[in-house]
Amino acid sequence: MCKYYPYLQKVCEAFADLVPLLQMKPFLSVMHAKGHSGKCEVQWGGRNQEGAARTDMITLQARGWNLRKKSNLHKYLSQRYVKITKRTREMEQEVEALKVELGKTEEELQQWVTDVKDWAAATPNDISPDDAPGLQRVMEGLALSIQQKKMDKYRQTDSNKARQRIQSKIEKDKQKLSQAMDFYNRLVSAEDAVGPVDIILAAECPLWPWDKDSDVPLKEKKAVFDKVMLLRRLKEEDGILLKEMQQHWQFLCRCSRRLQELKGMGYQSGLSMGAYEGLRCNLQGQLDMLKRQMREVQSAYMHVVVNVVDSSVLQLEEEEMESEEDLQESDAENSDEDI
């Protein structure tokens, strides 16, 4: 993604017909983003992109689900919403505790988030032996990436094969870091020289010579950045899940109305009386099945609304329920007329 999307931007400058392609929001999954450099994780990681909270796109995938999974969509959405709401509260408490621990305000934490984004944007993709500021950013990114991979080596893997792959990446990054240090030390005085690699990586939060005026290392800012971005994505998913539940309910209501319209149609020429009665019987069976599903969906969503969400969402759900009651009454009237 870090190579494809900039290439796409250049192509769209030459071919105006392709400009709509830039409307999509590119992002990498958390796993793939961490497999790249620290710069790529900040710039292209899905957790750090606005609007990328629902990366699994449940509503779109539901089109291809089988009937069993489709019938359980309300259970999944309800359970997922309760889980996300709980996780959001926990993350909010973590961020508040972080503010108290660091003695920082909300504005200062947001400034750290901006600093990390600016750092990632200013970091060059390749090592240039004559660009001292660029080498500084590259060294910071490589050191941060190596330390993060070391933490993930045993925390997120359970096989020797996976750990060997991570160790191989660590060794390659160490070689790049050593090369960048050599280039940088040739451009600066002995007092401003950096290295060796092992000493830099041994420090929990290394402070580089060019960060003398800053008492906050990049690693600490990056840790705050990760928590703030995770909280934003959780809040995004909270709203999207509510929207998906509402859309699911509205879809079922539309299906119910459509079945009642078909069932209420008069006798169609070309059909025998037996075929007409069979069609009405089939439609009534589908309608009964759908209403049973709607009652179950309604109960699950209302349980979430009453116990988790505020009263404003409850009122919206009540409006939907009233429309369903109207449908049931009209169906009862149609049944009486048939009798």
mmCIF file of C-alpha atoms in Angstrom:
data_model
loop_
_atom_site.group_PDB
_atom_site.id
_atom_site.type_symbol
_atom_site.label_atom_id
_atom_site.label_comp_id
_atom_site.label_asym_id
_atom_site.label_seq_id
_atom_site.Cartn_x
_atom_site.Cartn_y
_atom_site.Cartn_z
ATOM 1 C CA MET A 1 0.000 0.000 0.000
ATOM 2 C CA CYS A 2 2.830 2.422 0.814
ATOM 3 C CA LYS A 3 4.036 2.053 -2.793
ATOM 4 C CA TYR A 4 0.740 1.451 -4.608
ATOM 5 C CA TYR A 5 -1.283 4.420 -3.374
ATOM 6 C CA PRO A 6 1.363 7.111 -4.126
ATOM 7 C CA TYR A 7 1.720 5.507 -7.575
ATOM 8 C CA LEU A 8 -2.057 5.673 -8.045
ATOM 9 C CA GLN A 9 -2.026 9.373 -7.146
ATOM 10 C CA LYS A 10 0.565 10.065 -9.845
ATOM 11 C CA VAL A 11 -1.389 8.076 -12.435
ATOM 12 C CA CYS A 12 -4.586 9.989 -11.619
ATOM 13 C CA GLU A 13 -2.784 13.262 -12.286
ATOM 14 C CA ALA A 14 -2.190 12.118 -15.868
ATOM 15 C CA PHE A 15 -5.540 10.359 -16.399
ATOM 16 C CA ALA A 16 -8.480 12.376 -15.107
ATOM 17 C CA ASP A 17 -10.890 9.466 -15.657
ATOM 18 C CA LEU A 18 -9.216 7.576 -12.806
ATOM 19 C CA VAL A 19 -9.611 10.342 -10.207
ATOM 20 C CA PRO A 20 -12.687 8.650 -8.596
ATOM 21 C CA LEU A 21 -10.346 5.829 -7.515
ATOM 22 C CA LEU A 22 -8.810 8.223 -5.000
ATOM 23 C CA GLN A 23 -12.111 8.375 -3.136
ATOM 24 C CA MET A 24 -11.441 4.977 -1.576
ATOM 25 C CA LYS A 25 -9.741 4.905 1.820
ATOM 26 C CA PRO A 26 -6.608 2.753 1.737
ATOM 27 C CA PHE A 27 -5.454 0.965 4.866
ATOM 28 C CA LEU A 28 -3.504 -2.081 5.993
ATOM 29 C CA SER A 29 -4.673 -4.477 8.662
ATOM 30 C CA VAL A 30 -2.914 -4.214 12.015
ATOM 31 C CA MET A 31 -0.984 -7.422 11.323
ATOM 32 C CA HIS A 32 0.259 -6.329 7.896
ATOM 33 C CA ALA A 33 0.976 -2.767 9.025
ATOM 34 C CA LYS A 34 3.247 -3.964 11.828
ATOM 35 C CA GLY A 35 5.044 -6.147 9.302
ATOM 36 C CA HIS A 36 6.172 -2.957 7.559
ATOM 37 C CA SER A 37 8.253 -0.170 9.060
ATOM 38 C CA GLY A 38 7.052 2.035 11.892
ATOM 39 C CA LYS A 39 6.440 4.796 9.342
ATOM 40 C CA CYS A 40 4.125 2.562 7.284
ATOM 41 C CA GLU A 41 2.223 1.469 10.372
ATOM 42 C CA VAL A 42 1.464 5.081 11.321
ATOM 43 C CA GLN A 43 0.571 6.204 7.791
ATOM 44 C CA TRP A 44 -1.297 3.166 6.439
ATOM 45 C CA GLY A 45 -2.378 1.066 9.437
ATOM 46 C CA GLY A 46 -6.142 0.562 9.501
ATOM 47 C CA ARG A 47 -6.299 1.476 13.184
ATOM 48 C CA ASN A 48 -4.918 4.931 12.373
ATOM 49 C CA GLN A 49 -7.198 5.783 9.422
ATOM 50 C CA GLU A 50 -10.418 7.727 9.884
ATOM 51 C CA GLY A 51 -13.437 5.638 8.903
ATOM 52 C CA ALA A 52 -11.635 2.269 9.012
ATOM 53 C CA ALA A 53 -13.219 0.960 12.204
ATOM 54 C CA ARG A 54 -15.333 -1.799 10.584
ATOM 55 C CA THR A 55 -12.649 -3.479 8.522
ATOM 56 C CA ASP A 56 -14.575 -6.763 8.344
ATOM 57 C CA MET A 57 -17.634 -5.156 6.599
ATOM 58 C CA ILE A 58 -20.239 -7.402 8.202
ATOM 59 C CA THR A 59 -23.187 -5.944 6.288
ATOM 60 C CA LEU A 60 -21.605 -6.553 2.879
ATOM 61 C CA GLN A 61 -20.413 -10.033 3.764
ATOM 62 C CA ALA A 62 -23.942 -10.970 4.937
ATOM 63 C CA ARG A 63 -24.999 -11.149 1.287
ATOM 64 C CA GLY A 64 -22.913 -14.257 0.795
ATOM 65 C CA TRP A 65 -23.690 -15.975 4.085
ATOM 66 C CA ASN A 66 -25.753 -19.104 4.175
ATOM 67 C CA LEU A 67 -29.194 -19.062 5.824
ATOM 68 C CA ARG A 68 -27.917 -20.187 9.210
ATOM 69 C CA LYS A 69 -25.435 -17.357 9.504
ATOM 70 C CA LYS A 70 -27.921 -14.877 8.118
ATOM 71 C CA SER A 71 -30.513 -15.859 10.704
ATOM 72 C CA ASN A 72 -27.933 -15.282 13.453
ATOM 73 C CA LEU A 73 -26.870 -11.811 12.272
ATOM 74 C CA HIS A 74 -28.818 -10.069 15.056
ATOM 75 C CA LYS A 75 -27.110 -12.219 17.679
ATOM 76 C CA TYR A 76 -23.681 -11.403 16.308
ATOM 77 C CA LEU A 77 -24.366 -7.660 16.051
ATOM 78 C CA SER A 78 -25.819 -7.510 19.573
ATOM 79 C CA GLN A 79 -22.959 -9.451 21.125
ATOM 80 C CA ARG A 80 -20.404 -7.470 19.165
ATOM 81 C CA TYR A 81 -21.950 -4.183 20.266
ATOM 82 C CA VAL A 82 -21.908 -5.147 23.945
ATOM 83 C CA LYS A 83 -18.281 -6.245 23.592
ATOM 84 C CA ILE A 84 -17.233 -3.053 21.784
ATOM 85 C CA THR A 85 -19.047 -0.856 24.311
ATOM 86 C CA LYS A 86 -17.255 -2.576 27.179
ATOM 87 C CA ARG A 87 -13.904 -2.329 25.382
ATOM 88 C CA THR A 88 -14.513 1.373 24.686
ATOM 89 C CA ARG A 89 -15.153 2.093 28.369
ATOM 90 C CA GLU A 90 -11.999 0.212 29.336
ATOM 91 C CA MET A 91 -9.914 2.109 26.782
ATOM 92 C CA GLU A 92 -11.362 5.443 27.934
ATOM 93 C CA GLN A 93 -10.305 4.578 31.476
ATOM 94 C CA GLU A 94 -6.823 3.634 30.243
ATOM 95 C CA VAL A 95 -6.442 6.946 28.411
ATOM 96 C CA GLU A 96 -7.652 8.881 31.466
ATOM 97 C CA ALA A 97 -5.222 6.949 33.682
ATOM 98 C CA LEU A 98 -2.470 7.727 31.176
ATOM 99 C CA LYS A 99 -3.237 11.441 31.442
ATOM 100 C CA VAL A 100 -2.955 11.284 35.232
ATOM 101 C CA GLU A 101 0.233 9.201 35.107
ATOM 102 C CA LEU A 102 1.940 11.512 32.619
ATOM 103 C CA GLY A 103 0.427 14.703 34.035
ATOM 104 C CA LYS A 104 -0.775 15.743 30.585
ATOM 105 C CA THR A 105 -3.976 17.326 29.341
ATOM 106 C CA GLU A 106 -6.144 16.142 26.454
ATOM 107 C CA GLU A 107 -4.679 18.867 24.223
ATOM 108 C CA GLU A 108 -1.118 17.765 24.996
ATOM 109 C CA LEU A 109 -1.904 14.139 24.173
ATOM 110 C CA GLN A 110 -3.486 15.243 20.900
ATOM 111 C CA GLN A 111 -0.296 17.171 20.153
ATOM 112 C CA TRP A 112 1.701 13.966 20.648
ATOM 113 C CA VAL A 113 -0.607 12.230 18.189
ATOM 114 C CA THR A 114 0.066 15.017 15.695
ATOM 115 C CA ASP A 115 3.820 14.764 16.346
ATOM 116 C CA VAL A 116 3.817 11.040 15.521
ATOM 117 C CA LYS A 117 1.854 11.643 12.308
ATOM 118 C CA ASP A 118 4.238 14.446 11.304
ATOM 119 C CA TRP A 119 7.220 12.217 12.049
ATOM 120 C CA ALA A 120 5.837 9.441 9.830
ATOM 121 C CA ALA A 121 5.091 11.897 7.010
ATOM 122 C CA ALA A 122 8.621 13.350 7.179
ATOM 123 C CA THR A 123 10.385 9.962 7.212
ATOM 124 C CA PRO A 124 11.847 9.111 3.778
ATOM 125 C CA ASN A 125 11.254 5.695 2.249
ATOM 126 C CA ASP A 126 14.912 5.092 1.391
ATOM 127 C CA ILE A 127 18.189 5.773 3.172
ATOM 128 C CA SER A 128 20.042 8.735 1.659
ATOM 129 C CA PRO A 129 23.691 9.086 2.824
ATOM 130 C CA ASP A 130 23.639 12.883 2.419
ATOM 131 C CA ASP A 131 20.335 13.721 4.128
ATOM 132 C CA ALA A 132 20.995 14.186 7.857
ATOM 133 C CA PRO A 133 17.383 15.045 8.877
ATOM 134 C CA GLY A 134 16.105 12.122 6.818
ATOM 135 C CA LEU A 135 18.628 9.778 8.437
ATOM 136 C CA GLN A 136 17.440 10.931 11.848
ATOM 137 C CA ARG A 137 13.863 9.949 11.038
ATOM 138 C CA VAL A 138 14.970 6.630 9.530
ATOM 139 C CA MET A 139 17.020 5.729 12.618
ATOM 140 C CA GLU A 140 14.150 6.612 14.947
ATOM 141 C CA GLY A 141 11.768 4.478 12.911
ATOM 142 C CA LEU A 142 14.098 1.489 12.696
ATOM 143 C CA ALA A 143 14.865 1.539 16.425
ATOM 144 C CA LEU A 144 11.162 1.780 17.246
ATOM 145 C CA SER A 145 10.321 -1.024 14.809
ATOM 146 C CA ILE A 146 13.013 -3.322 16.229
ATOM 147 C CA GLN A 147 11.861 -2.796 19.810
ATOM 148 C CA GLN A 148 8.255 -3.431 18.838
ATOM 149 C CA LYS A 149 9.142 -6.632 16.969
ATOM 150 C CA LYS A 150 11.078 -7.850 20.014
ATOM 151 C CA MET A 151 7.994 -7.344 22.175
ATOM 152 C CA ASP A 152 5.772 -9.156 19.670
ATOM 153 C CA LYS A 153 8.207 -12.019 19.150
ATOM 154 C CA TYR A 154 6.898 -14.035 22.110
ATOM 155 C CA ARG A 155 3.726 -12.138 22.944
ATOM 156 C CA GLN A 156 1.936 -12.649 19.614
ATOM 157 C CA THR A 157 3.480 -15.857 18.279
ATOM 158 C CA ASP A 158 3.293 -19.438 19.527
ATOM 159 C CA SER A 159 5.547 -21.262 17.067
ATOM 160 C CA ASN A 160 9.287 -21.321 16.476
ATOM 161 C CA LYS A 161 8.763 -20.840 12.748
ATOM 162 C CA ALA A 162 6.936 -17.549 13.276
ATOM 163 C CA ARG A 163 9.551 -16.394 15.783
ATOM 164 C CA GLN A 164 12.317 -17.166 13.318
ATOM 165 C CA ARG A 165 10.635 -14.967 10.711
ATOM 166 C CA ILE A 166 10.383 -12.109 13.195
ATOM 167 C CA GLN A 167 14.008 -12.594 14.253
ATOM 168 C CA SER A 168 15.073 -12.498 10.609
ATOM 169 C CA LYS A 169 13.279 -9.160 10.162
ATOM 170 C CA ILE A 170 14.918 -7.844 13.329
ATOM 171 C CA GLU A 171 18.375 -8.715 12.005
ATOM 172 C CA LYS A 172 17.669 -6.995 8.677
ATOM 173 C CA ASP A 173 16.444 -3.869 10.473
ATOM 174 C CA LYS A 174 19.562 -3.894 12.653
ATOM 175 C CA GLN A 175 21.732 -3.935 9.553
ATOM 176 C CA LYS A 176 19.799 -1.010 8.088
ATOM 177 C CA LEU A 177 20.064 0.868 11.395
ATOM 178 C CA SER A 178 23.816 0.289 11.554
ATOM 179 C CA GLN A 179 24.189 1.505 7.963
ATOM 180 C CA ALA A 180 22.118 4.624 8.671
ATOM 181 C CA MET A 181 24.225 5.357 11.762
ATOM 182 C CA ASP A 182 27.430 5.105 9.737
ATOM 183 C CA PHE A 183 26.081 7.532 7.128
ATOM 184 C CA TYR A 184 24.871 9.942 9.799
ATOM 185 C CA ASN A 185 28.114 9.911 11.806
ATOM 186 C CA ARG A 186 30.029 10.947 8.681
ATOM 187 C CA LEU A 187 27.869 14.065 8.393
ATOM 188 C CA VAL A 188 28.041 15.287 12.012
ATOM 189 C CA SER A 189 30.700 16.025 14.592
ATOM 190 C CA ALA A 190 31.951 13.457 17.080
ATOM 191 C CA GLU A 191 29.838 15.029 19.843
ATOM 192 C CA ASP A 192 26.632 14.473 17.879
ATOM 193 C CA ALA A 193 27.521 10.953 16.687
ATOM 194 C CA VAL A 194 25.147 8.104 17.523
ATOM 195 C CA GLY A 195 25.625 4.422 18.218
ATOM 196 C CA PRO A 196 26.486 1.678 18.550
ATOM 197 C CA VAL A 197 23.305 -0.186 17.714
ATOM 198 C CA ASP A 198 23.208 -2.417 20.806
ATOM 199 C CA ILE A 199 23.451 0.538 23.197
ATOM 200 C CA ILE A 200 20.643 2.396 21.447
ATOM 201 C CA LEU A 201 18.377 -0.659 21.478
ATOM 202 C CA ALA A 202 19.219 -1.472 25.109
ATOM 203 C CA ALA A 203 17.572 1.754 26.278
ATOM 204 C CA GLU A 204 13.875 1.346 26.998
ATOM 205 C CA CYS A 205 13.080 4.784 25.531
ATOM 206 C CA PRO A 206 16.208 6.049 23.733
ATOM 207 C CA LEU A 207 16.737 9.818 23.524
ATOM 208 C CA TRP A 208 18.647 10.844 20.422
ATOM 209 C CA PRO A 209 21.180 13.715 20.366
ATOM 210 C CA TRP A 210 18.885 15.867 18.222
ATOM 211 C CA ASP A 211 16.097 15.511 20.818
ATOM 212 C CA LYS A 212 17.922 17.391 23.563
ATOM 213 C CA ASP A 213 15.143 19.964 23.799
ATOM 214 C CA SER A 214 12.467 17.277 24.165
ATOM 215 C CA ASP A 215 12.015 15.269 27.353
ATOM 216 C CA VAL A 216 9.561 12.844 25.712
ATOM 217 C CA PRO A 217 11.036 10.079 23.528
ATOM 218 C CA LEU A 218 9.315 8.969 20.338
ATOM 219 C CA LYS A 219 8.538 5.539 21.793
ATOM 220 C CA GLU A 220 6.456 7.077 24.574
ATOM 221 C CA LYS A 221 4.588 9.300 22.113
ATOM 222 C CA LYS A 222 3.969 6.273 19.891
ATOM 223 C CA ALA A 223 2.481 4.336 22.837
ATOM 224 C CA VAL A 224 0.051 7.199 23.491
ATOM 225 C CA PHE A 225 -0.664 7.420 19.758
ATOM 226 C CA ASP A 226 -1.628 3.728 19.620
ATOM 227 C CA LYS A 227 -4.055 4.025 22.545
ATOM 228 C CA VAL A 228 -5.709 7.194 21.252
ATOM 229 C CA MET A 229 -6.133 5.741 17.764
ATOM 230 C CA LEU A 230 -7.574 2.501 19.140
ATOM 231 C CA LEU A 231 -10.093 4.499 21.191
ATOM 232 C CA ARG A 232 -11.153 6.461 18.102
ATOM 233 C CA ARG A 233 -11.696 3.296 16.075
ATOM 234 C CA LEU A 234 -13.715 1.727 18.900
ATOM 235 C CA LYS A 235 -15.989 4.773 19.042
ATOM 236 C CA GLU A 236 -16.377 4.618 15.263
ATOM 237 C CA GLU A 237 -17.369 0.970 15.398
ATOM 238 C CA ASP A 238 -19.830 1.727 18.197
ATOM 239 C CA GLY A 239 -21.809 4.047 15.925
ATOM 240 C CA ILE A 240 -21.504 1.817 12.869
ATOM 241 C CA LEU A 241 -22.845 -1.208 14.744
ATOM 242 C CA LEU A 242 -25.900 0.774 15.853
ATOM 243 C CA LYS A 243 -26.442 1.818 12.255
ATOM 244 C CA GLU A 244 -26.125 -1.786 11.062
ATOM 245 C CA MET A 245 -28.676 -2.970 13.620
ATOM 246 C CA GLN A 246 -31.104 -0.271 12.535
ATOM 247 C CA GLN A 247 -30.583 -1.088 8.852
ATOM 248 C CA HIS A 248 -31.104 -4.785 9.546
ATOM 249 C CA TRP A 249 -34.387 -4.051 11.308
ATOM 250 C CA GLN A 250 -35.567 -1.722 8.523
ATOM 251 C CA PHE A 251 -34.714 -4.377 5.939
ATOM 252 C CA LEU A 252 -36.865 -6.932 7.760
ATOM 253 C CA CYS A 253 -39.724 -4.409 7.967
ATOM 254 C CA ARG A 254 -39.518 -3.785 4.219
ATOM 255 C CA CYS A 255 -39.580 -7.522 3.531
ATOM 256 C CA SER A 256 -42.646 -7.886 5.738
ATOM 257 C CA ARG A 257 -44.474 -5.063 3.976
ATOM 258 C CA ARG A 258 -43.614 -6.486 0.572
ATOM 259 C CA LEU A 259 -44.911 -9.943 1.493
ATOM 260 C CA GLN A 260 -48.155 -8.437 2.758
ATOM 261 C CA GLU A 261 -48.546 -6.458 -0.466
ATOM 262 C CA LEU A 262 -48.102 -9.621 -2.518
ATOM 263 C CA LYS A 263 -50.471 -11.545 -0.281
ATOM 264 C CA GLY A 264 -53.102 -8.794 -0.537
ATOM 265 C CA MET A 265 -53.142 -8.778 -4.336
ATOM 266 C CA GLY A 266 -56.352 -10.001 -5.893
ATOM 267 C CA TYR A 267 -56.843 -12.991 -8.145
ATOM 268 C CA GLN A 268 -54.500 -12.899 -11.153
ATOM 269 C CA SER A 269 -55.748 -14.063 -14.526
ATOM 270 C CA GLY A 270 -53.851 -17.015 -15.867
ATOM 271 C CA LEU A 271 -53.739 -18.773 -12.493
ATOM 272 C CA SER A 272 -56.047 -21.551 -11.501
ATOM 273 C CA MET A 273 -57.889 -21.118 -8.221
ATOM 274 C CA GLY A 274 -55.805 -23.890 -6.700
ATOM 275 C CA ALA A 275 -52.553 -22.218 -7.762
ATOM 276 C CA TYR A 276 -53.784 -18.865 -6.420
ATOM 277 C CA GLU A 277 -54.671 -20.351 -3.035
ATOM 278 C CA GLY A 278 -51.341 -22.191 -2.955
ATOM 279 C CA LEU A 279 -49.476 -18.950 -3.650
ATOM 280 C CA ARG A 280 -51.322 -17.162 -0.849
ATOM 281 C CA CYS A 281 -50.603 -20.047 1.507
ATOM 282 C CA ASN A 282 -46.910 -19.964 0.610
ATOM 283 C CA LEU A 283 -46.720 -16.192 1.120
ATOM 284 C CA GLN A 284 -48.494 -16.504 4.472
ATOM 285 C CA GLY A 285 -45.993 -19.150 5.566
ATOM 286 C CA GLN A 286 -43.054 -16.926 4.622
ATOM 287 C CA LEU A 287 -44.700 -13.991 6.396
ATOM 288 C CA ASP A 288 -45.231 -15.985 9.598
ATOM 289 C CA MET A 289 -41.618 -17.158 9.526
ATOM 290 C CA LEU A 290 -40.387 -13.606 8.958
ATOM 291 C CA LYS A 291 -42.484 -12.238 11.821
ATOM 292 C CA ARG A 292 -41.079 -14.839 14.195
ATOM 293 C CA GLN A 293 -37.597 -13.775 13.151
ATOM 294 C CA MET A 294 -38.533 -10.101 13.577
ATOM 295 C CA ARG A 295 -39.773 -10.701 17.131
ATOM 296 C CA GLU A 296 -36.493 -12.420 17.970
ATOM 297 C CA VAL A 297 -34.439 -9.644 16.342
ATOM 298 C CA GLN A 298 -36.528 -6.979 18.073
ATOM 299 C CA SER A 299 -36.002 -8.609 21.460
ATOM 300 C CA ALA A 300 -32.228 -8.884 20.967
ATOM 301 C CA TYR A 301 -31.784 -5.296 19.779
ATOM 302 C CA MET A 302 -34.088 -3.841 22.439
ATOM 303 C CA HIS A 303 -32.118 -5.675 25.111
ATOM 304 C CA VAL A 304 -28.991 -3.908 23.865
ATOM 305 C CA VAL A 305 -30.804 -0.560 23.668
ATOM 306 C CA VAL A 306 -32.260 -0.739 27.184
ATOM 307 C CA ASN A 307 -29.077 -1.934 28.878
ATOM 308 C CA VAL A 308 -26.369 -0.161 26.881
ATOM 309 C CA VAL A 309 -27.577 2.739 24.752
ATOM 310 C CA ASP A 310 -29.175 6.070 25.711
ATOM 311 C CA SER A 311 -32.877 6.895 25.481
ATOM 312 C CA SER A 312 -32.602 8.736 22.146
ATOM 313 C CA VAL A 313 -31.785 5.496 20.351
ATOM 314 C CA LEU A 314 -34.547 3.778 22.326
ATOM 315 C CA GLN A 315 -37.098 6.217 20.890
ATOM 316 C CA LEU A 316 -35.970 5.457 17.351
ATOM 317 C CA GLU A 317 -36.325 1.759 17.995
ATOM 318 C CA GLU A 318 -39.789 2.334 19.480
ATOM 319 C CA GLU A 319 -40.879 4.038 16.257
ATOM 320 C CA GLU A 320 -39.772 0.987 14.310
ATOM 321 C CA MET A 321 -41.680 -1.262 16.713
ATOM 322 C CA GLU A 322 -44.850 0.762 16.295
ATOM 323 C CA SER A 323 -44.653 0.312 12.538
ATOM 324 C CA GLU A 324 -44.301 -3.425 13.074
ATOM 325 C CA GLU A 325 -47.375 -3.475 15.296
ATOM 326 C CA ASP A 326 -49.312 -1.707 12.544
ATOM 327 C CA LEU A 327 -48.202 -4.397 10.128
ATOM 328 C CA GLN A 328 -49.430 -7.119 12.456
ATOM 329 C CA GLU A 329 -52.828 -5.411 12.829
ATOM 330 C CA SER A 330 -53.231 -5.026 9.067
ATOM 331 C CA ASP A 331 -52.315 -8.675 8.601
ATOM 332 C CA ALA A 332 -54.976 -9.677 11.117
ATOM 333 C CA GLU A 333 -57.558 -7.619 9.230
ATOM 334 C CA ASN A 334 -56.599 -9.312 5.959
ATOM 335 C CA SER A 335 -56.971 -12.703 7.605
ATOM 336 C CA ASP A 336 -60.474 -11.807 8.813
ATOM 337 C CA GLU A 337 -61.474 -10.686 5.332
ATOM 338 C CA ASP A 338 -60.268 -13.993 3.856
ATOM 339 C CA ILE A 339 -62.411 -15.891 6.330
#
